[in-house]
Coordinates of N, CA and C in Angstrom, one line a residue:
X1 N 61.5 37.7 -282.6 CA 62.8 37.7 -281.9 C 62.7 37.6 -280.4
X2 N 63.5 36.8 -279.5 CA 63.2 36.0 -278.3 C 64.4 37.5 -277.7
X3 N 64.2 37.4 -276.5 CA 65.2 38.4 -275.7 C 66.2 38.0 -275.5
X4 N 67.0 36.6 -275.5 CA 68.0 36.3 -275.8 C 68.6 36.6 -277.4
X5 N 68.1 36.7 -278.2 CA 68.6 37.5 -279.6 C 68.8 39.1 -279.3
X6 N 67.7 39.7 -279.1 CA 67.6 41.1 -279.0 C 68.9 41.7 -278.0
X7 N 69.5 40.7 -276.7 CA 70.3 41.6 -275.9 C 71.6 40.7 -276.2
X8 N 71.6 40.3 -277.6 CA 73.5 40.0 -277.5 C 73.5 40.5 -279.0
X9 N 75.3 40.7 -278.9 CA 75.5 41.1 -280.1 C 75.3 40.0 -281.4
X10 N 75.0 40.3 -282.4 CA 75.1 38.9 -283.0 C 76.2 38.7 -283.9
X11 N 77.7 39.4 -283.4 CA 78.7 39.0 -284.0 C 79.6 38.3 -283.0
X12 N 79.8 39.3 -281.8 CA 80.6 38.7 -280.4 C 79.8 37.6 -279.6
X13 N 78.6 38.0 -279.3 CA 77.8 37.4 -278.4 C 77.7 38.5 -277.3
X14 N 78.5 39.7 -277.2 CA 78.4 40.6 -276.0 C 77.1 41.2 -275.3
X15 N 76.7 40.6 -274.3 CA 75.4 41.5 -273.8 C 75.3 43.4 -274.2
X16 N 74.1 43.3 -274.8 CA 74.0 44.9 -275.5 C 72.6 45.5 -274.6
X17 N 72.5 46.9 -274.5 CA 71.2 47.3 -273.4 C 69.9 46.7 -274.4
X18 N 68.7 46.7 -273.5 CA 67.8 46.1 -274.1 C 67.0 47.2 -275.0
X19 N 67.3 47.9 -274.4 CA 66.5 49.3 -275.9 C 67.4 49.5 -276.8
X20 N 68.9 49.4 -276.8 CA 69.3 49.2 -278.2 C 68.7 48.9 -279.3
X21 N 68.9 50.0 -280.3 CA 68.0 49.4 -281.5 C 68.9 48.6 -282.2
X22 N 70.6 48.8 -282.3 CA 71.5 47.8 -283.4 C 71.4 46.6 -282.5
X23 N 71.9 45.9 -283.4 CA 72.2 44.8 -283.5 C 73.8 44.4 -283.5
X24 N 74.6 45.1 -283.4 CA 76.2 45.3 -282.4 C 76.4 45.7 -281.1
X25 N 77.5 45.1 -280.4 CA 77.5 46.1 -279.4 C 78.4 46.9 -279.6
X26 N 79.1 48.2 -278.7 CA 79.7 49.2 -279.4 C 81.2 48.9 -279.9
X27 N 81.5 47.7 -279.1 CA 83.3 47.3 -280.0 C 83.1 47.4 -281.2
X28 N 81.5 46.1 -281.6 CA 82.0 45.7 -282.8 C 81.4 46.9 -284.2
X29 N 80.7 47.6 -283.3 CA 80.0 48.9 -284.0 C 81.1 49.7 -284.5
X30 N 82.8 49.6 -283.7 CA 83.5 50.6 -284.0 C 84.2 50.1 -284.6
X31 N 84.6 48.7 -284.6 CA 85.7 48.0 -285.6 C 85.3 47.8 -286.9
X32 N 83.7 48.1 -287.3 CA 83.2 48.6 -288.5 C 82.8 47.1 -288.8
X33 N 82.6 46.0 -288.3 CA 82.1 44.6 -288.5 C 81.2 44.8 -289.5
X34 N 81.0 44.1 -290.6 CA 79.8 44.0 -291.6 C 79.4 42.2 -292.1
X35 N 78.8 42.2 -291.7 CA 78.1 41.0 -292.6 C 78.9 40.7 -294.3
X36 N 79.5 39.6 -294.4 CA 80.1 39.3 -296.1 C 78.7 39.3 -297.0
X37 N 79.0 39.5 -297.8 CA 78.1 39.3 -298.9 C 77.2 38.4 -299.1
X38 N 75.7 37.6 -299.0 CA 75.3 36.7 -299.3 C 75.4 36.3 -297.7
X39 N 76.1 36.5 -296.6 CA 76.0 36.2 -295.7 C 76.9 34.8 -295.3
X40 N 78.1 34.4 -296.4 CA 78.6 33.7 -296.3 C 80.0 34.0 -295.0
X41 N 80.2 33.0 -294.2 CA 81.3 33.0 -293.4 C 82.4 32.7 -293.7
X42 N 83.1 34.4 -293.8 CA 85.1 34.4 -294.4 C 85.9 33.7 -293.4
X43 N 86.5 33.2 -293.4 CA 87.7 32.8 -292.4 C 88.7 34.1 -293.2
X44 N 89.3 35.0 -292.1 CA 90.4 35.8 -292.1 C 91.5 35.8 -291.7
X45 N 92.5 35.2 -292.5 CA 93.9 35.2 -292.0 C 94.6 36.5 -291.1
X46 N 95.4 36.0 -290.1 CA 96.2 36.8 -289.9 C 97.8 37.0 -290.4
X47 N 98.5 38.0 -290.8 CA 99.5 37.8 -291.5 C 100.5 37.5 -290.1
X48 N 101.9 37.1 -291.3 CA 102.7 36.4 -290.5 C 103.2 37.7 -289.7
X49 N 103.7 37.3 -288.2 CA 103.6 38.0 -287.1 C 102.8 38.5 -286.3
X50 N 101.3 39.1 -286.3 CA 100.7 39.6 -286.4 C 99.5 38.9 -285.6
X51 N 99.8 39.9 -284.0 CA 99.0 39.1 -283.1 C 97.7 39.5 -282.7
X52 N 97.0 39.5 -282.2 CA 95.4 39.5 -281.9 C 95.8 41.1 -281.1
X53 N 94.7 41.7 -281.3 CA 95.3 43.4 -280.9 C 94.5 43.6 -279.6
X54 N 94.6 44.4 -278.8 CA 94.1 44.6 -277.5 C 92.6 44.1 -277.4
X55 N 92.0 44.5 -278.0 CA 90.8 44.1 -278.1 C 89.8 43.2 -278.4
X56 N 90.9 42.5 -279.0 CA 90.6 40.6 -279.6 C 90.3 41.6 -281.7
X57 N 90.3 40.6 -282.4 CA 90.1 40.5 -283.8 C 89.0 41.3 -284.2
X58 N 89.1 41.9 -285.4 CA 87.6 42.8 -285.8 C 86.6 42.3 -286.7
X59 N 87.0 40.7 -286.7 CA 86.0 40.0 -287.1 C 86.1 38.6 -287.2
X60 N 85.1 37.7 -287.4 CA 85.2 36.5 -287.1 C 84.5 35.9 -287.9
X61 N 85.0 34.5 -288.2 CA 86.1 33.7 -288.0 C 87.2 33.8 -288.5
X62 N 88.2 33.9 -287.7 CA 89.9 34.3 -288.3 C 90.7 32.7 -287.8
X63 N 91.6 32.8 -288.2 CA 92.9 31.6 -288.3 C 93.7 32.2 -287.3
X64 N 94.0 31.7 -286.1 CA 95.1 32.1 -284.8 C 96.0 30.8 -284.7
X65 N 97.1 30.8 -285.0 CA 98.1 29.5 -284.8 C 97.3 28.2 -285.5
X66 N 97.1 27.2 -284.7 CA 96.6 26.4 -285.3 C 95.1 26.2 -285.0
X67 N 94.5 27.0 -284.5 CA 93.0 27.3 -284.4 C 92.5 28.1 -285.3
X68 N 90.6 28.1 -285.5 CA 90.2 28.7 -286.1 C 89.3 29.8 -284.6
X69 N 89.1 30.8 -284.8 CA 88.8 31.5 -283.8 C 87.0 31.7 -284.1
X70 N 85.6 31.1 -283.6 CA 84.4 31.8 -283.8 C 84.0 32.4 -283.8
X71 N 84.5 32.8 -282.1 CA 83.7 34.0 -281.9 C 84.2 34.1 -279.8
X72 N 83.7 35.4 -279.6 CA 84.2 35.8 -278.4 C 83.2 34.8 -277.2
X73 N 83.9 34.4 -275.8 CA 82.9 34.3 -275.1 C 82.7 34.7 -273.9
X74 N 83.8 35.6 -273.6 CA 83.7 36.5 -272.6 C 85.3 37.0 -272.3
X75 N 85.3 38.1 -271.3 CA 86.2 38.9 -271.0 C 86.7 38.6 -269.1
X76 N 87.9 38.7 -268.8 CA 88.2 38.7 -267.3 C 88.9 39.3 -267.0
X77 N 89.7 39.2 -265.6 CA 90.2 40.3 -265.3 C 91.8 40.1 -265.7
X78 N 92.2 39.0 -266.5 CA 93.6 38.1 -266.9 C 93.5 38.1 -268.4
X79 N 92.6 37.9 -269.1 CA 92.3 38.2 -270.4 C 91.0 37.7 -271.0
X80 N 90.8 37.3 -272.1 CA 89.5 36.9 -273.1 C 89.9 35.9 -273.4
X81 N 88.2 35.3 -273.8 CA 88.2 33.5 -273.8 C 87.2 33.9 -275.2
X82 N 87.9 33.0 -276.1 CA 87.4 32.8 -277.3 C 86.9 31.5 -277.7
X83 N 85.4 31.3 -278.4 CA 85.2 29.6 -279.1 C 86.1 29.6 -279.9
X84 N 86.9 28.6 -279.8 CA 88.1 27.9 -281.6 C 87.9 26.6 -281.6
X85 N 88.3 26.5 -282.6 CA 88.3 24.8 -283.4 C 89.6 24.6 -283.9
X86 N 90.0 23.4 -283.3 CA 91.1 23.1 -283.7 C 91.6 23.0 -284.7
X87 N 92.5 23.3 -285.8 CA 92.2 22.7 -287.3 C 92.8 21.1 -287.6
X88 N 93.3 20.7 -286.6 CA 94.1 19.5 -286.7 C 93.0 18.4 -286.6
X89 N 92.1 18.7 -285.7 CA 91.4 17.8 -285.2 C 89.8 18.2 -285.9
X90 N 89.3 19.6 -285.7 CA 88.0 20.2 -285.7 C 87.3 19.8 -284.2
X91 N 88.3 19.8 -283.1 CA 87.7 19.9 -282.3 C 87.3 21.1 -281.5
X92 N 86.3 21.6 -281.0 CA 86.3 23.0 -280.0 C 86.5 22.9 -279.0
X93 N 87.0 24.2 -278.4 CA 87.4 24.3 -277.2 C 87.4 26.0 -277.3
X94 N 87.8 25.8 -275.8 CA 87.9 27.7 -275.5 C 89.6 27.7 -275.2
X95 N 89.7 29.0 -276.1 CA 91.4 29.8 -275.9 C 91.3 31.0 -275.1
X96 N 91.9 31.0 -273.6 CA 91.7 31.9 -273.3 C 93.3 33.1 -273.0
X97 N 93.0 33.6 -274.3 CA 94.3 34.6 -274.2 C 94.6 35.8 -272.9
X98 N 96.1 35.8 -272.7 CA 96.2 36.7 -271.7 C 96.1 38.4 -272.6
X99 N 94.9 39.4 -271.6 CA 95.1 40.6 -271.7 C 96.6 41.2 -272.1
X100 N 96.6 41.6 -273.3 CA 98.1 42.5 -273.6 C 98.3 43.5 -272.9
X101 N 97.0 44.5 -272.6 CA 97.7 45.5 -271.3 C 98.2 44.9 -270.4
X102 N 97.9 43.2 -269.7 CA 99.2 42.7 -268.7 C 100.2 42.1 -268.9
X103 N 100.5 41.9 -270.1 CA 101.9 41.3 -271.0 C 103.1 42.0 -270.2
X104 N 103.4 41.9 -269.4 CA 104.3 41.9 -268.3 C 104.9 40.4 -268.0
X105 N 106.3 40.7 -268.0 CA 106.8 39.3 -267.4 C 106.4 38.2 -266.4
X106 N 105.9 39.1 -265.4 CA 105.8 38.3 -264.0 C 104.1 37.6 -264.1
X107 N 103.2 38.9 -265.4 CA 102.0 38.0 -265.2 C 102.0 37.2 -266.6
X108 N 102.4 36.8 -267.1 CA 102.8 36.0 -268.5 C 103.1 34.6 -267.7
X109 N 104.3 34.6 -266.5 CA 104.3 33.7 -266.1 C 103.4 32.8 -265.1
X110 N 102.5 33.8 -264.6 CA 100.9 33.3 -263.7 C 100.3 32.7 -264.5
X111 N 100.0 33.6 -266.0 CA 98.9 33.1 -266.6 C 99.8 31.7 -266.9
X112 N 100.6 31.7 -267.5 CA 101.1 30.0 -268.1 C 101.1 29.5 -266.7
X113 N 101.3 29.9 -265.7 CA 101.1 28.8 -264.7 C 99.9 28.3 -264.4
X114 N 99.5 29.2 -264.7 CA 97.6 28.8 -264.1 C 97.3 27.6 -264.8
X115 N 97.6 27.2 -266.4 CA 97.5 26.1 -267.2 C 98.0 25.2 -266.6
X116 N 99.5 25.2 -266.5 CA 100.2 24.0 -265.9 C 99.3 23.4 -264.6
X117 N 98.8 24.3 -263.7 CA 98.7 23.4 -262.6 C 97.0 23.5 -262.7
X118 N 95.9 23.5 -263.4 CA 94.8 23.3 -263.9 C 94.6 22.2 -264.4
X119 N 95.9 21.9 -265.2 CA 96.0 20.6 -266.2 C 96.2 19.2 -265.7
X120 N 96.6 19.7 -264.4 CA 96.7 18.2 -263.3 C 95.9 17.9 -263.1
X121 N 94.4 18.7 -262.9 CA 93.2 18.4 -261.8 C 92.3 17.4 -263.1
X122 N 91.8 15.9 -263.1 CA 91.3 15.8 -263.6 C 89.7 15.1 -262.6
X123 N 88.9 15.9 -262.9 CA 87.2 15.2 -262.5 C 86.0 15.8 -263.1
X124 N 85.3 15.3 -262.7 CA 83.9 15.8 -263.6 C 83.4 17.1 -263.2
X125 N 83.7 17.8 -262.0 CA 83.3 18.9 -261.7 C 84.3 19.6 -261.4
X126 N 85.5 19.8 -262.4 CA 86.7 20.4 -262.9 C 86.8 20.8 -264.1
X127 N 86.8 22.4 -264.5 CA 86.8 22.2 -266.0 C 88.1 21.9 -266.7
X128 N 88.0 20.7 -267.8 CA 89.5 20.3 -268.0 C 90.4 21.5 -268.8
X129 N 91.1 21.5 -268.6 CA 92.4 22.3 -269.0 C 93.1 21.0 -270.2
X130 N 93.5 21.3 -271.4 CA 94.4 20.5 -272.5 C 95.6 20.6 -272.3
X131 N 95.8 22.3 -272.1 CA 97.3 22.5 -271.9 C 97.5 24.4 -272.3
X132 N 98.7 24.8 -271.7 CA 99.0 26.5 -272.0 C 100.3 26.4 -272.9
X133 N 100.9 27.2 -273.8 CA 101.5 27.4 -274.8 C 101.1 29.3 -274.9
X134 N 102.5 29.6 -276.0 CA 102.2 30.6 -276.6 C 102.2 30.4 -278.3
X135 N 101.4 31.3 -278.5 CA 100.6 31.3 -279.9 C 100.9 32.5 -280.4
X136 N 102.1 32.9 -281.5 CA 102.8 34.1 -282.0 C 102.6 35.0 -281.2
X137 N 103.6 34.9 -279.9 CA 104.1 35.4 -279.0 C 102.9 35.8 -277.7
X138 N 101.9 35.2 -278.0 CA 100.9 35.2 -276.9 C 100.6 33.9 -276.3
X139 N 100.5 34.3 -275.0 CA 100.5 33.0 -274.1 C 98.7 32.9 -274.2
X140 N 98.5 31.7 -274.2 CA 97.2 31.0 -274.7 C 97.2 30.0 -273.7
X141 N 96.0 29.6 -272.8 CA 95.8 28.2 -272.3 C 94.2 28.2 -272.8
X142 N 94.3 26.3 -273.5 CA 93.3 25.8 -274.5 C 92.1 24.7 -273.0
X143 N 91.4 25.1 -273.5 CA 90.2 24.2 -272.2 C 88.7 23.9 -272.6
X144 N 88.6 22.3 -272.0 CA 87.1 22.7 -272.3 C 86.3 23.5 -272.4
X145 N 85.1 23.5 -273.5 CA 84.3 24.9 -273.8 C 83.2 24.4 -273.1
X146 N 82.5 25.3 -271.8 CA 81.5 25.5 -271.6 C 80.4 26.0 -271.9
X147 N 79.4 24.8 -272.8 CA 78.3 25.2 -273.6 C 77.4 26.3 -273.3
X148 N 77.1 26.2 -272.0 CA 76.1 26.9 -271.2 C 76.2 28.3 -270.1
X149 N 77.5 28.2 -270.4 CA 78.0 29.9 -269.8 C 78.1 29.8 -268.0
X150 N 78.5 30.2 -267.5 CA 78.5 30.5 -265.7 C 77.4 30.4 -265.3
X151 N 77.9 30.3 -264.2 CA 76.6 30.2 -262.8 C 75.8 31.5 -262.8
X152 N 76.7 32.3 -263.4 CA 76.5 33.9 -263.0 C 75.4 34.6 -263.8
X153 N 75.9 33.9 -265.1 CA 74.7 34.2 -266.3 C 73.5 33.3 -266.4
X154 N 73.5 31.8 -265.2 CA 72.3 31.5 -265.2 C 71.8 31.9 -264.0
X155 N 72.0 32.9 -263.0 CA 71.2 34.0 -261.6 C 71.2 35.0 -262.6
X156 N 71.5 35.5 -263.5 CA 71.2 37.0 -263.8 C 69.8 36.5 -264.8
X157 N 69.5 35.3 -265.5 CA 68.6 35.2 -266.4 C 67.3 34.9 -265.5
X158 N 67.8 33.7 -264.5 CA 67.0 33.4 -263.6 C 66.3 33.5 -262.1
X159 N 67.3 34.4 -261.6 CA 67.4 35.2 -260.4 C 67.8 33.7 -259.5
X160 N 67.5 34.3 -258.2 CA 67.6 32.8 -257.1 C 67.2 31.5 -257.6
X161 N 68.1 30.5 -257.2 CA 67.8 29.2 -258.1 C 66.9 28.5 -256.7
X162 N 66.2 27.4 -257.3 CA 65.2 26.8 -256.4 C 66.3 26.5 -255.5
X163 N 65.8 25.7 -253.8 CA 66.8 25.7 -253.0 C 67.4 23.9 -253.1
X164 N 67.1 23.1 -254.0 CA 67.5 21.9 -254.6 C 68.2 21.8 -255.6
X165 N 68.3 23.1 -256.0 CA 69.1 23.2 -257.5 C 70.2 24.0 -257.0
X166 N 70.2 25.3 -256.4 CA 71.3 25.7 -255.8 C 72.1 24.5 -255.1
X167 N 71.4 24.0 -253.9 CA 72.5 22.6 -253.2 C 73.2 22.1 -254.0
X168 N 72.3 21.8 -255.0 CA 73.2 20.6 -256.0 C 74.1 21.4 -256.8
X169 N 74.2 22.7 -256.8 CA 74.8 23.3 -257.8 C 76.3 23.7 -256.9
X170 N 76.1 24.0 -255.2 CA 77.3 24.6 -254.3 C 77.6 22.8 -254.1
X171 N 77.3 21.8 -254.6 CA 78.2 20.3 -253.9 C 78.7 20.4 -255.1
X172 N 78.2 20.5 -256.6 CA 79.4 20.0 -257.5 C 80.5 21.3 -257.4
X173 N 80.1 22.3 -256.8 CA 81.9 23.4 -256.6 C 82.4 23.2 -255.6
X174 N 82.1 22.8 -254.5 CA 82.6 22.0 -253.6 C 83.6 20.6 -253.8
X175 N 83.3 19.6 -255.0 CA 83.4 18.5 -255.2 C 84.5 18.8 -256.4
X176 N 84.3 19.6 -256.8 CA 85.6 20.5 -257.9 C 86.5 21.4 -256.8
X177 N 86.5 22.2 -255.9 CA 87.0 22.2 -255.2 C 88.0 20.7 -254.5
X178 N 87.3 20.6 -254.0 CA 88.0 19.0 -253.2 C 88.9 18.5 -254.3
X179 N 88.4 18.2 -255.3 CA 89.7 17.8 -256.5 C 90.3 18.2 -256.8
X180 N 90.7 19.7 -256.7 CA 91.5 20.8 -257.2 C 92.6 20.3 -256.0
X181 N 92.3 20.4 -254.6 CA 93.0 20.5 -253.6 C 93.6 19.3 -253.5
X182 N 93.2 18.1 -254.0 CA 93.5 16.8 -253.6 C 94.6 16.8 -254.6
X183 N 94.5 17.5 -255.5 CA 95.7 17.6 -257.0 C 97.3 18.5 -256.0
X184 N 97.0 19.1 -255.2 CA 97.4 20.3 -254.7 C 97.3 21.6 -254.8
X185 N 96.0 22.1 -255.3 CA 95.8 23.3 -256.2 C 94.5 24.0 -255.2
X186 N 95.5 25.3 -254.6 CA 94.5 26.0 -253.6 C 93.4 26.9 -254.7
X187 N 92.4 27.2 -255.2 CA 91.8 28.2 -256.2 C 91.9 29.4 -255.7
X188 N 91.4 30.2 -254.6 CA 91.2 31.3 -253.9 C 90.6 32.3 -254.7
X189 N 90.0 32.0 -255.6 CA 88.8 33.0 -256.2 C 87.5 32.6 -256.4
X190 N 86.9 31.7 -255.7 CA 86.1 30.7 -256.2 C 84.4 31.9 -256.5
X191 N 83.7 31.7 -257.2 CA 82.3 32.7 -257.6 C 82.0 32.2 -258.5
X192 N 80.6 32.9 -258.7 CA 79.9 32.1 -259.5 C 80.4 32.5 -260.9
X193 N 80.9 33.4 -261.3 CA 81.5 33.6 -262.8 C 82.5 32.7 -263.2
X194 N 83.2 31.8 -262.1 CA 84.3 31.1 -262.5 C 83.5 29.8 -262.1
X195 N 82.4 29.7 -262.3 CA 81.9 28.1 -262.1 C 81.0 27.8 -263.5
X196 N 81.1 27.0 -264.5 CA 80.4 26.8 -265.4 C 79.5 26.2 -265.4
X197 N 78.5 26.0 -266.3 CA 77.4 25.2 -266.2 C 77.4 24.1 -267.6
X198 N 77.0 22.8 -267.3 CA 77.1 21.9 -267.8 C 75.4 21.5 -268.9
X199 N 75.6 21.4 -270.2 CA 73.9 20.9 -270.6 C 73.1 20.6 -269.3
X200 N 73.9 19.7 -268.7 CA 72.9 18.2 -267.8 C 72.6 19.0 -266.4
X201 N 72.9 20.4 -266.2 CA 72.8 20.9 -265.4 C 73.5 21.3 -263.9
X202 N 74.8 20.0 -264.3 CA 75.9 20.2 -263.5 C 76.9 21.6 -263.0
X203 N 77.9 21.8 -262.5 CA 78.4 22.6 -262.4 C 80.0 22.4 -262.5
X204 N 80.7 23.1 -263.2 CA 82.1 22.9 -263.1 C 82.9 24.1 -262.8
X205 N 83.9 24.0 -261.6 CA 84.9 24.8 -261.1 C 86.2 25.2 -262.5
X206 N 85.9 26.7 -262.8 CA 87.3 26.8 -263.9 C 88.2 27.9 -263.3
X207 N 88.9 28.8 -264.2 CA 89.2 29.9 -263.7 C 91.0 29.8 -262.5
X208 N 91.6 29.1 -262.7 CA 92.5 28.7 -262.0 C 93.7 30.2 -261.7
X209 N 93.0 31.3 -262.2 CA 94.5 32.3 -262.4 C 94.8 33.1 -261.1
X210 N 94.2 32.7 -260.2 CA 94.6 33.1 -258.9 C 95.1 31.7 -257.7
X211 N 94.9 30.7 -258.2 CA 95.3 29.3 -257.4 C 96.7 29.7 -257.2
X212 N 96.8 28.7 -255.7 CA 98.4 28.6 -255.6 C 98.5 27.0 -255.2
X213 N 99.9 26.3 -255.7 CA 100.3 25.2 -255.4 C 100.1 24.9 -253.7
X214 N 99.5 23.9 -253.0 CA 100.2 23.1 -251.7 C 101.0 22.3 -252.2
X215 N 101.5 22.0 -252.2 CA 102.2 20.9 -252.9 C 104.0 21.6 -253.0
X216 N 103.9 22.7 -253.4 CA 105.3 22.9 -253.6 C 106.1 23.6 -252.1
X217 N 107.1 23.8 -252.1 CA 107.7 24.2 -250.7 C 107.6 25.8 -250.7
X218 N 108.2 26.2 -252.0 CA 108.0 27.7 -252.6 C 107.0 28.3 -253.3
X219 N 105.9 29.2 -253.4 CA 105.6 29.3 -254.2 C 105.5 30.8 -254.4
X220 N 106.1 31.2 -255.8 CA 106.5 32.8 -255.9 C 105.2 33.4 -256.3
X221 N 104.3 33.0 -256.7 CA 103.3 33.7 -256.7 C 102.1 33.7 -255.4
X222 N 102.4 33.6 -254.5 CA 101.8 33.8 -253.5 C 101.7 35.4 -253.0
X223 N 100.3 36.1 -252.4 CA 100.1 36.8 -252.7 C 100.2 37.6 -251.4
X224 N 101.2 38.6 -251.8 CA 102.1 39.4 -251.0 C 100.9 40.2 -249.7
X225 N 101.6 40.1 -248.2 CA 100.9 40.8 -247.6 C 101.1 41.9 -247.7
X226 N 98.8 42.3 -247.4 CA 99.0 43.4 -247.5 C 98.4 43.8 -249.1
X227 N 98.4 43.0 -249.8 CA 98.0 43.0 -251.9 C 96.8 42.2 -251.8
X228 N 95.7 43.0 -252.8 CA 94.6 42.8 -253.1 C 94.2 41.8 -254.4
X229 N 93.9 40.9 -254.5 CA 93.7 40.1 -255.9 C 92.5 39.3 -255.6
X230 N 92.1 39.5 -257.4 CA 90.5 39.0 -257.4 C 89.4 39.4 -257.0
X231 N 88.4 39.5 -256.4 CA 87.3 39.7 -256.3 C 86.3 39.8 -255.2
X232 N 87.3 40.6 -253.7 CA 87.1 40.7 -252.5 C 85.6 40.9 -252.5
X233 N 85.0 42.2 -253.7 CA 83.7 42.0 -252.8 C 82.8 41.5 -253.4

């Protein structure tokens, strides 16, 4: 067993300590997750009404709207991004649902905004956005899935990147930047956890839930002086 097996869960994917002896991490240890019988993969319906609970699903693969849900791929400070397959298409992508502890009006309307103006920026070192919607009463924006995880989780595996790889890695967020702006789309959170990494080694700018419009004359989510958002330090 490689240390990439040993330090994730092998139901969420969640980084677990490395002396752990299970094989869960403690969510899925408490939602009582068990292996089906034979090892075969249940798809679990959810009933009608009946939305994803604070914590995301207590097991996977489940049926959400018209996705199938795989498996978790990380958590932020706006909500959780899950692998799904479309059932229309069988295409994948990542759903990234807003946190129910902020199901508040005003941030219901950030997060659908974030999609909307995400969905404009189209280039290669932008991650694409399909579109935001709500999915039995939860607001969802659907987006390219980044195979290879953040910038963040490739410095934590492999500490400082050579100084040719880093360059090339701060011009394509740069170059995603520049596109975002050229769309009208200020980001203002830009880090390495909100920059993805591509097979080919590229890099793509995601993460749009703190951007604000240039482009518009008003814009009500601009952020009040004096108010802290995102990820000062």
């Amino acid at each position: 067993m490689d240390a990439s097996e040993k330090d994730k869960c092998r139901r969420c994917g969640a980084v677990i300590p490395a002396k752990s002896t299970e094989k869960l991490c403690p969510a899925c240890l408490m939602s009582g997750a068990l292996e089906p019988p034979g090892g075969e993969a249940l798809t679990v319906s959810m009933a009608p009404g009946e939305s994803l609970s604070l914590y995301g699903p207590s097991e996977f693969p489940c049926e959400f709207g018209g996705y199938r849900l795989l498996g978790l791929l990380g958590r932020g400070g706006m909500g959780t991004v899950y692998e799904a397959e479309q059932l229309s298409t069988g295409r994948r992508v990542a759903l990234k649902t807003l946190g129910q502890q902020l199901d508040a009006p005003d941030m219901r309307q950030r997060f659908l905004r974030e999609g909307r103006l995400a969905a404009g920026i189209n280039h290669p070192n932008s991650l694409y956005i399909f579109g935001s919607e709500e999915i039995e009463g939860l607001p969802v924006i659907t987006m390219e899935i980044a195979r290879c995880g953040t910038l963040e989780d490739k410095l934590r595996k492999r500490g400082p990147l050579p100084v040719t790889e880093a360059v090339d890695a701060i011009l394509d967020v740069i170059s995603g930047l520049e596109s975002a702006f050229a769309s009208g789309v200020l980001h203002r959170d830009i880090k390495p956890s909100n920059c993805f990494v591509c097979p080919d080694g590229s890099v793509k700018v995601g993460d749009f839930g703190l951007s604000v419009s240039t482009l518009a004359k008003t814009d009500t989510f601009v952020t009040a002086h004096g108010q802290i958002m995102g990820t000062p330090a």
